[in-house]
Amino acid sequence: MIKSKRFSVLAGLSVAGMVIAACAPQAVIQTQVVQVTAPPEVQEVIQTQVVEVTSAPVEVNTAFTTPHPILGDARVRQAIAYCTNRPELIASVYPWASEEVQAGLLMDTNINSASWASYSGPEIQTYPFDPEKGKALLEEAGWTGEPFRSNADGFPMFLRFTTTTAAFRVTWASVFEQQMAACGIQIVRNHVPASWWFGSESGLVRRDFELGAYAWVGETDPKGQTLYACNQIPLPTNNWTGQNYMGWCNEAASNAIQAANNSLDQAERIEQYKLFQIEFAKDMVSLPVFQRAEGNAATLALQNFKPSATEYYTWNSHEWSLTDGGEELVLGLSQEPASMYTLIESAAVQRTVAYLVFEGAITQYNYNYQTDLQAEIPTIDNGGLVINTVDVAEGTEIIDATGQATDAEGNMVTLSAGVSIQNENGEVVTFEGGSAMMRQLVVSYKFQDNLTWSDGEPVKQADFELAYANDCNEESGAVDYSTCRAIESVEFTGDTAFTVTYKPGYFAPLSFISPIGLYPSHQVLSDGRVLADVPTTEWSSLPEIADTPLGVGPFILTEWNKGQSLVLEANPFYWGGELAIKKITILIVQDTKSAVAQLLTGDIDVIGSETLGAGEEVQTVLDNQDTLQVLIEPSATWEHIDMNLFIP
Amino acid sequence: MATQAMVNFLIRRVFEMAIVLFLSALASYTLLSFAPGGPLSFLTSVQIRLNADDIARIRANYELDLFVPVRFTRWLIGQPNGPLYIGGQLIGADVVVGCRIPDTINVVENGKVVTREAGCRAGQDVTLLDLAADPTRRQVRGVLFGDFGLSHQILRNRPVWTLVESRLPYTIQLMLMSTTLSILIGVPLGVYSAVKQYSIFDYIVTTLSFFGSSMPTFFFGLLMIMLFALYFEQWNLPHLPPGNAIAVRDWTMGTFMGDWRIEAGSLADRALHMIMPTTVLTLFTVAGWSRFVRGSMLEVLRQDYVRTARAKGLWERVVIAKHALRNALIPFVTIVVFSIPGVFGGAIITETVFNWPGMGRLYFDALGRSDYPVAMALLMITAFLTVVATLVSDILYTVVDPRIRLS
């Protein structure tokens, strides 16, 4: 009798084993640390307290605001900052980087120094490595003893440091642990799977940490309202909504970050961000550790290769050329785009390809804005942006003082008694009934006149109308409809022009970027239907949308070999003129080592930061600068350590 | 009589296979359903403000608003897709199968506030009628009927089978080649080592076997890439492509007879791309299989019937090939047959190192990006092939060993 049951059981177990094995955490990697110290600097010590959250509309139960016994004291938080030798942390993860590059990765506030909103004046409290100062602050706060401190009640200075299992985080976290130990702070590292740390019902969202390290991606517009405003603290009472994971509520900072995100005047915004950064640095609730480095590499023959921290490196592919007169390029990409349907897919790899096929309305090179498909940036000065004062009747749909078109449950906000609004002067007031004078934004968007689809059909008004109808249909599968919900009406005034009237109270700084794109309304699908007639729920599975869409960008996606490559050919109808590069092949190479090997053998011509990253492979490309151009720069992504002021 | 026994055996085994597959599916689905992360994780990594309705809409996109057993049966057999329609009447339209927005309760446990689901908010139930009437909901057919569902991440909102189809030929190509070579090399090596036990040849093979089986494939793969792709090119020697299944543009390979122009996608191009990954896999497998065959052969060579065969004066070659090898290969059949799932499942590490667009890389990618429909499909394919391999090995036993009877 054959023991077949054993095999059957083994089969079942092997499958379950594969699942479990796949979920296993990564191994810890040890690295050598380069000791770099910064000169000490005397700083004024400011003590802050956790402020009870009272701002509308979030109701907060005070039972959940008991300060953290250690981190609730600002002196302790500042001591942690002084005891952190950030240059040493940087050197631990980027040993290949020059001192100059490493120095460029340091940051003192939440805004990257290259940003227009960054402020570095004397009011910003900085925390250069100064363990003696850190120790003094801890003593002052009542934490004494060796080797690890405790307070007068014998409560040990013991903090749980949570972060992911990513190798480079393990590296710098182990150095950080040593640095804290030198100051008498006992750190226990808790490396958890990213799926738990960033899970929708665990980790950060539930504020289940004491010290927590992760990264934010900086943008051309610093935003920050969802991260630092008082009403954005995830709590059990607000169903854990918001991203202010530290539980930080500093009224001045909160008001400043909200004002900065509710103004169209850049000078005013800079001033508000300055106020915010001063408070942010002073309270030390989130220690900016460093900006990540990122490397881009390309063959020396490629001209006009201009990667930027705030834009995908293909943003200017129409300017690319090869010195040897070649017309073909091969780009390596670490991940395959999930879909070319930009509405439902926003990964960096998708955007990298999307720029080749569609281009952008406005590009964001080097923390600034440039026109692209949009012929001009609407401003108050050029008349493209008009602020009207309107008398709004009760019951009218509006945008509330926090910039939202819907309440927490998803109902449209209407002007009704008790609603917090911004009046015609931009002041936050509570509406008490009757009517209210509010500001209303009317923006005229003008696209390039000579836009032509890659099949030769000129762009027309129906294309924009289709985009508005589809993208703002809440069955389309998009994640965020907040801009659509802020629109009161749209008037299409020409083939490539339209005017959007936003709801009263909408004052988003980025309203100069068109909220409406374009789709080829004339396109006939393989099944004979016209795109404009296809229900929005089907769009994400249409090959003509998801695989080989028509575009107005410099290249046409002609072939997609799943798992292997995408082939793009020059668009003969490109509005920007003839291209020097006639064909681009995108090779999907998941493993960075493999991508670098292919770059060195000449099988690949370009790899961007999303593929090259900033690991040891950068050293390999740096060693081959005789054949490659290598561009290393501070990324917009910055690592930081959040300090949880009160754990719910 | 023997035929009847075989039919009975097959019926019983197919029934057992179905149970094993069901349990595998249930275990895998349950584990993945409760794994942290998932398609909503990205919401924490972008600056975004969503209201409860937005979150409910996004959950519904991934069917996360349906109860796990309902999701499981929809995935497995494509039911329920809505209420029954019998005689003009809708049966079970109001049956609740999920919840759009759960109610929550906050409790303090060990000094921490824990939020638990506590029923469904009023009016937020998902009923069978909703499944049929909501245009954003997909009518599913179930894995049993060839519908593996839609990919969440890798090929968003498009059939998982499209992904599998695109990867399967490359994996079969690579694994079949490596398995065949492993048999062709591993068996003779093992046999010869056993016959020439303790000879220099045996020591060399044994040493190489230990080397091959202990050398991690990723390391060996990278070593080969460095040597045969990078350095050979630098030294103007005939070099191999460092990765991929085919080149995306024509390339030149320097040889002693001048430069050879290799056309992208040609047979030569494909063959050259296969050399390194096949070699790595083959060496690894040969190392293990040759040791196995050697051990099995040594055991058989000590048997009385082999001694008898020799005593009868048969040629040594006949003794080895006919009397010893056939018996030594009986346990080896199991090993070879159980490599069938691997032929379709691919080799995760080797495929990653050589950027081979196969199933192993896809599985790795699916787990890494929490694309559970894709991971589930691959797990089910592996489970199916494993139980089929079990059956095949049982049947083959009877072929290679007449003493074994199916009963």
PDB file of C-alpha atoms in Angstrom, chain B residues 280-363:
ATOM      1  CA  VAL B 280      23.211  27.592 -12.078  1.00  0.00           C
ATOM      2  CA  LEU B 281      20.032  25.590 -11.655  1.00  0.00           C
ATOM      3  CA  THR B 282      21.513  22.483 -13.195  1.00  0.00           C
ATOM      4  CA  LEU B 283      24.624  22.528 -11.060  1.00  0.00           C
ATOM      5  CA  PHE B 284      22.559  22.921  -7.944  1.00  0.00           C
ATOM      6  CA  THR B 285      20.214  20.080  -8.878  1.00  0.00           C
ATOM      7  CA  VAL B 286      22.925  17.780 -10.212  1.00  0.00           C
ATOM      8  CA  ALA B 287      24.772  18.108  -6.929  1.00  0.00           C
ATOM      9  CA  GLY B 288      21.831  16.735  -4.991  1.00  0.00           C
ATOM     10  CA  TRP B 289      20.605  14.197  -7.477  1.00  0.00           C
ATOM     11  CA  SER B 290      23.986  12.654  -8.167  1.00  0.00           C
ATOM     12  CA  ARG B 291      24.482  12.128  -4.437  1.00  0.00           C
ATOM     13  CA  PHE B 292      21.068  10.546  -4.202  1.00  0.00           C
ATOM     14  CA  VAL B 293      21.645   8.194  -7.118  1.00  0.00           C
ATOM     15  CA  ARG B 294      25.081   7.295  -5.770  1.00  0.00           C
ATOM     16  CA  GLY B 295      23.659   6.377  -2.385  1.00  0.00           C
ATOM     17  CA  SER B 296      20.780   4.442  -3.870  1.00  0.00           C
ATOM     18  CA  MET B 297      23.098   2.636  -6.275  1.00  0.00           C
ATOM     19  CA  LEU B 298      25.527   1.686  -3.531  1.00  0.00           C
ATOM     20  CA  GLU B 299      22.704   0.197  -1.549  1.00  0.00           C
ATOM     21  CA  VAL B 300      21.512  -1.863  -4.512  1.00  0.00           C
ATOM     22  CA  LEU B 301      25.006  -2.995  -5.439  1.00  0.00           C
ATOM     23  CA  ARG B 302      25.256  -4.664  -2.055  1.00  0.00           C
ATOM     24  CA  GLN B 303      22.080  -6.682  -2.617  1.00  0.00           C
ATOM     25  CA  ASP B 304      22.195 -10.458  -3.069  1.00  0.00           C
ATOM     26  CA  TYR B 305      20.549 -10.373  -6.484  1.00  0.00           C
ATOM     27  CA  VAL B 306      23.351  -8.213  -7.822  1.00  0.00           C
ATOM     28  CA  ARG B 307      25.894 -10.602  -6.395  1.00  0.00           C
ATOM     29  CA  THR B 308      23.916 -13.441  -7.977  1.00  0.00           C
ATOM     30  CA  ALA B 309      23.895 -11.695 -11.329  1.00  0.00           C
ATOM     31  CA  ARG B 310      27.646 -11.305 -11.158  1.00  0.00           C
ATOM     32  CA  ALA B 311      28.016 -14.939 -10.044  1.00  0.00           C
ATOM     33  CA  LYS B 312      26.043 -15.986 -13.090  1.00  0.00           C
ATOM     34  CA  GLY B 313      28.824 -14.455 -15.105  1.00  0.00           C
ATOM     35  CA  LEU B 314      26.885 -11.575 -16.579  1.00  0.00           C
ATOM     36  CA  TRP B 315      28.869  -8.715 -17.970  1.00  0.00           C
ATOM     37  CA  GLU B 316      29.445  -6.009 -15.378  1.00  0.00           C
ATOM     38  CA  ARG B 317      27.810  -3.504 -17.711  1.00  0.00           C
ATOM     39  CA  VAL B 318      24.650  -5.603 -17.826  1.00  0.00           C
ATOM     40  CA  VAL B 319      24.690  -6.098 -14.064  1.00  0.00           C
ATOM     41  CA  ILE B 320      24.942  -2.364 -13.522  1.00  0.00           C
ATOM     42  CA  ALA B 321      22.485  -1.238 -16.178  1.00  0.00           C
ATOM     43  CA  LYS B 322      19.873  -3.935 -15.978  1.00  0.00           C
ATOM     44  CA  HIS B 323      19.941  -5.296 -12.464  1.00  0.00           C
ATOM     45  CA  ALA B 324      21.295  -2.532 -10.299  1.00  0.00           C
ATOM     46  CA  LEU B 325      20.307   0.722 -12.013  1.00  0.00           C
ATOM     47  CA  ARG B 326      16.669  -0.143 -12.544  1.00  0.00           C
ATOM     48  CA  ASN B 327      16.228  -0.877  -8.854  1.00  0.00           C
ATOM     49  CA  ALA B 328      18.318   2.070  -7.778  1.00  0.00           C
ATOM     50  CA  LEU B 329      16.164   4.423  -9.799  1.00  0.00           C
ATOM     51  CA  ILE B 330      12.895   3.442  -8.079  1.00  0.00           C
ATOM     52  CA  PRO B 331      13.247   5.966  -5.219  1.00  0.00           C
ATOM     53  CA  PHE B 332      14.729   8.477  -7.656  1.00  0.00           C
ATOM     54  CA  VAL B 333      11.423   8.467  -9.542  1.00  0.00           C
ATOM     55  CA  THR B 334       9.795  10.207  -6.602  1.00  0.00           C
ATOM     56  CA  ILE B 335      12.384  12.958  -6.632  1.00  0.00           C
ATOM     57  CA  VAL B 336      12.104  13.550 -10.344  1.00  0.00           C
ATOM     58  CA  VAL B 337       8.318  13.529 -10.317  1.00  0.00           C
ATOM     59  CA  PHE B 338       8.230  15.939  -7.421  1.00  0.00           C
ATOM     60  CA  SER B 339      10.268  18.378  -9.467  1.00  0.00           C
ATOM     61  CA  ILE B 340       7.214  18.807 -11.719  1.00  0.00           C
ATOM     62  CA  PRO B 341       5.669  21.534  -9.533  1.00  0.00           C
ATOM     63  CA  GLY B 342       9.025  23.277  -9.676  1.00  0.00           C
ATOM     64  CA  VAL B 343       9.018  23.148 -13.461  1.00  0.00           C
ATOM     65  CA  PHE B 344       5.876  25.259 -13.404  1.00  0.00           C
ATOM     66  CA  GLY B 345       6.566  27.143 -10.192  1.00  0.00           C
ATOM     67  CA  GLY B 346       9.962  28.398 -11.233  1.00  0.00           C
ATOM     68  CA  ALA B 347      13.021  29.265  -9.205  1.00  0.00           C
ATOM     69  CA  ILE B 348      12.580  32.484  -7.257  1.00  0.00           C
ATOM     70  CA  ILE B 349      16.215  33.354  -6.633  1.00  0.00           C
ATOM     71  CA  THR B 350      17.703  32.309  -9.950  1.00  0.00           C
ATOM     72  CA  GLU B 351      14.966  34.067 -11.880  1.00  0.00           C
ATOM     73  CA  THR B 352      15.525  37.229  -9.863  1.00  0.00           C
ATOM     74  CA  VAL B 353      19.305  37.222 -10.238  1.00  0.00           C
ATOM     75  CA  PHE B 354      19.108  36.658 -13.987  1.00  0.00           C
ATOM     76  CA  ASN B 355      16.020  38.821 -14.439  1.00  0.00           C
ATOM     77  CA  TRP B 356      14.234  35.856 -15.943  1.00  0.00           C
ATOM     78  CA  PRO B 357      10.541  36.682 -16.444  1.00  0.00           C
ATOM     79  CA  GLY B 358       9.245  33.512 -14.853  1.00  0.00           C
ATOM     80  CA  MET B 359       6.736  32.321 -12.298  1.00  0.00           C
ATOM     81  CA  GLY B 360       9.179  32.341  -9.383  1.00  0.00           C
ATOM     82  CA  ARG B 361       9.841  36.052  -9.801  1.00  0.00           C
ATOM     83  CA  LEU B 362       6.132  36.645 -10.160  1.00  0.00           C
ATOM     84  CA  TYR B 363       5.401  34.833  -6.906  1.00  0.00           C
TER      85      TYR B 363
END
